[in-house]
């Protein structure tokens, strides 16, 4: 049987999950791919940190990247360190040196993906990145291959395990934000800097990667309008439940005649919607295409073995290409010239929470400011906070985002409105 040698760059959550699967399923992987896949080197910063870890005889740690780059027997390099600067240098150098690369690094892909894919192609090697989006759910290859015959018009996803874990635990157990974030970090879901998760940047990167494939246009992190979950609090979650909604951080990409819109933001969805039942660190992607109609992909979006599973599938695919001399065959998917669509034009209904003076006629004043923008009140819950103050939770009719921004500005000048608590989109069915 042909043998292909692999080096891992990084041995944290994903690196260890990848190694564990490659070793415990070694025979099965060899039989299915027809290639004996051996991990020869593992590159880390601090070997002492891993001294308790038992490696196979053929595998050893190194702290010298050049050792891997210059080792001609290593055909596949797996980048699972994260970050953009050093990881980019390593990936670039590997591709230029004729080494195939598999990576789980969405930060890198959403920043330099098209450039790196071109570089791989020019050097006749593969660059695969199944693990960069939706952890263990095989979505990249599904979009490229299985759904290749569809014109895709919409992607709606829960793309980040950490924030879904936080929101689910806040909703179901009444847990506090900080406490659940710490739990997500301990479980290895969160990024090294969890700001990426909670501010929606991680989901935005994943949405850019998926949308590039779905819409055949180069799309980057900066093309996504992004809002995180840091301002969501227990009050909104509780009002949402009363209205029959569940809160989720959604990535929504659409292609219409007006162009492509890419948005990540918290949204209320109907509690009976399939995405509402996606809980904990699970992720899901809803795809609309002109052949399949609707399909939903669901599974673990983060974690050691689920993400390792996607990395291993890339390694197997590359290994088969190495032994059959077919690396570097991926054709460019980015041929389309399409507009991006401004967020001010996107329409939805909204949930608005206000702290107002507890006087007669206040609701009418609030409703009249909405009416000035041709927005009506669909439902309202009033909760008296004291003799002087009340909370209004309002669900509006569907309107463009720009109109809601105008109303919010008008509320700032309305004396009866003491505080604008939150403004959250409601996703249509
Ligand atoms: P970890 O922080 O758990 O592990 C990172 C590993 O990379 C460590 O072994 C670290 O070594 C090594 N490393 C980092 N920087 C360097 C460097 N400059 N030189 C040498 N080694 C370095 O990260 P994860 O495994 O969680 O994530 C890895 C990648 O996978 C990231 O891109 C992440 O976004 C992505 N990803 C993560 C998922 C998850 O569930 N965790 C899911 C999907 C993708 P040392 O310990 O010695 O510092
Ligand atoms: N931090 C990421 C998440 C890891 O929570 O989804 C998986 O990409």
mmCIF file of N, CA, C and O and ligand atoms in Angstrom, residues 106 131-132 135 159-163 189-191 197 202 206 283 301-302, ligand 2:
data_model
loop_
_atom_site.group_PDB
_atom_site.id
_atom_site.type_symbol
_atom_site.label_atom_id
_atom_site.label_comp_id
_atom_site.label_asym_id
_atom_site.label_seq_id
_atom_site.Cartn_x
_atom_site.Cartn_y
_atom_site.Cartn_z
ATOM 1 N N UNK A 106 -10.533 29.332 9.743
ATOM 2 C CA UNK A 106 -11.466 30.213 8.998
ATOM 3 C C UNK A 106 -10.995 31.654 8.944
ATOM 4 O O UNK A 106 -11.300 32.379 8.001
ATOM 5 N N UNK A 131 -12.837 21.615 7.655
ATOM 6 C CA UNK A 131 -13.048 21.843 9.093
ATOM 7 C C UNK A 131 -13.213 23.322 9.446
ATOM 8 O O UNK A 131 -13.522 23.648 10.589
ATOM 9 N N UNK A 132 -13.005 24.205 8.471
ATOM 10 C CA UNK A 132 -13.049 25.632 8.810
ATOM 11 C C UNK A 132 -14.470 26.120 9.070
ATOM 12 O O UNK A 132 -14.668 27.153 9.699
ATOM 13 N N UNK A 135 -17.524 22.820 11.946
ATOM 14 C CA UNK A 135 -16.867 21.720 12.663
ATOM 15 C C UNK A 135 -16.996 20.378 11.966
ATOM 16 O O UNK A 135 -16.400 20.141 10.919
ATOM 17 N N UNK A 159 -23.837 29.260 12.920
ATOM 18 C CA UNK A 159 -22.489 28.951 12.442
ATOM 19 C C UNK A 159 -21.445 28.949 13.549
ATOM 20 O O UNK A 159 -20.279 28.688 13.277
ATOM 21 N N UNK A 160 -21.863 29.296 14.751
ATOM 22 C CA UNK A 160 -20.883 29.372 15.837
ATOM 23 C C UNK A 160 -21.374 28.579 17.050
ATOM 24 O O UNK A 160 -22.449 28.857 17.583
ATOM 25 N N UNK A 161 -20.565 27.600 17.446
ATOM 26 C CA UNK A 161 -20.952 26.713 18.540
ATOM 27 C C UNK A 161 -20.959 27.419 19.888
ATOM 28 O O UNK A 161 -21.844 27.198 20.713
ATOM 29 N N UNK A 162 -19.958 28.279 20.092
ATOM 30 C CA UNK A 162 -19.835 28.949 21.394
ATOM 31 C C UNK A 162 -21.060 29.814 21.693
ATOM 32 O O UNK A 162 -21.655 29.723 22.765
ATOM 33 N N UNK A 163 -21.459 30.648 20.731
ATOM 34 C CA UNK A 163 -22.597 31.546 20.985
ATOM 35 C C UNK A 163 -23.898 30.760 21.070
ATOM 36 O O UNK A 163 -24.788 31.117 21.847
ATOM 37 N N UNK A 189 -14.607 24.842 22.765
ATOM 38 C CA UNK A 189 -15.377 25.362 21.621
ATOM 39 C C UNK A 189 -14.905 26.753 21.226
ATOM 40 O O UNK A 189 -14.897 27.114 20.064
ATOM 41 N N UNK A 190 -14.581 27.548 22.255
ATOM 42 C CA UNK A 190 -14.316 28.979 22.002
ATOM 43 C C UNK A 190 -12.959 29.173 21.334
ATOM 44 O O UNK A 190 -12.058 28.343 21.469
ATOM 45 N N UNK A 191 -12.840 30.279 20.607
ATOM 46 C CA UNK A 191 -11.557 30.646 20.000
ATOM 47 C C UNK A 191 -10.584 31.065 21.102
ATOM 48 O O UNK A 191 -11.010 31.401 22.215
ATOM 49 N N UNK A 197 -15.894 34.946 18.801
ATOM 50 C CA UNK A 197 -17.155 34.215 18.891
ATOM 51 C C UNK A 197 -18.294 35.169 19.242
ATOM 52 O O UNK A 197 -19.278 35.265 18.499
ATOM 53 N N UNK A 202 -16.451 35.281 14.132
ATOM 54 C CA UNK A 202 -16.215 33.895 13.701
ATOM 55 C C UNK A 202 -17.332 33.442 12.746
ATOM 56 O O UNK A 202 -17.057 32.867 11.685
ATOM 57 N N UNK A 206 -17.139 32.470 8.664
ATOM 58 C CA UNK A 206 -17.681 31.233 8.095
ATOM 59 C C UNK A 206 -18.706 31.549 7.010
ATOM 60 O O UNK A 206 -18.773 30.857 5.988
ATOM 61 N N UNK A 283 -24.435 23.093 15.411
ATOM 62 C CA UNK A 283 -24.595 24.082 14.336
ATOM 63 C C UNK A 283 -25.567 23.531 13.307
ATOM 64 O O UNK A 283 -25.840 22.317 13.289
ATOM 65 N N UNK A 301 -20.797 21.633 15.764
ATOM 66 C CA UNK A 301 -20.096 22.711 15.063
ATOM 67 C C UNK A 301 -18.718 22.995 15.609
ATOM 68 O O UNK A 301 -17.993 23.838 15.074
ATOM 69 N N UNK A 302 -18.340 22.343 16.673
ATOM 70 C CA UNK A 302 -17.035 22.614 17.293
ATOM 71 C C UNK A 302 -16.648 21.409 18.135
ATOM 72 O O UNK A 302 -17.444 20.488 18.324
HETATM 73 N N1 LIG B 2 -15.105 28.892 18.134
HETATM 74 C C1 LIG B 2 -15.758 28.181 17.096
HETATM 75 C C2 LIG B 2 -17.212 27.952 17.478
HETATM 76 C C3 LIG B 2 -15.078 26.870 16.834
HETATM 77 O O1 LIG B 2 -17.538 28.130 18.665
HETATM 78 O O2 LIG B 2 -18.016 27.638 16.609
HETATM 79 C C4 LIG B 2 -15.619 26.136 15.628
HETATM 80 O O3 LIG B 2 -15.324 26.805 14.444
#
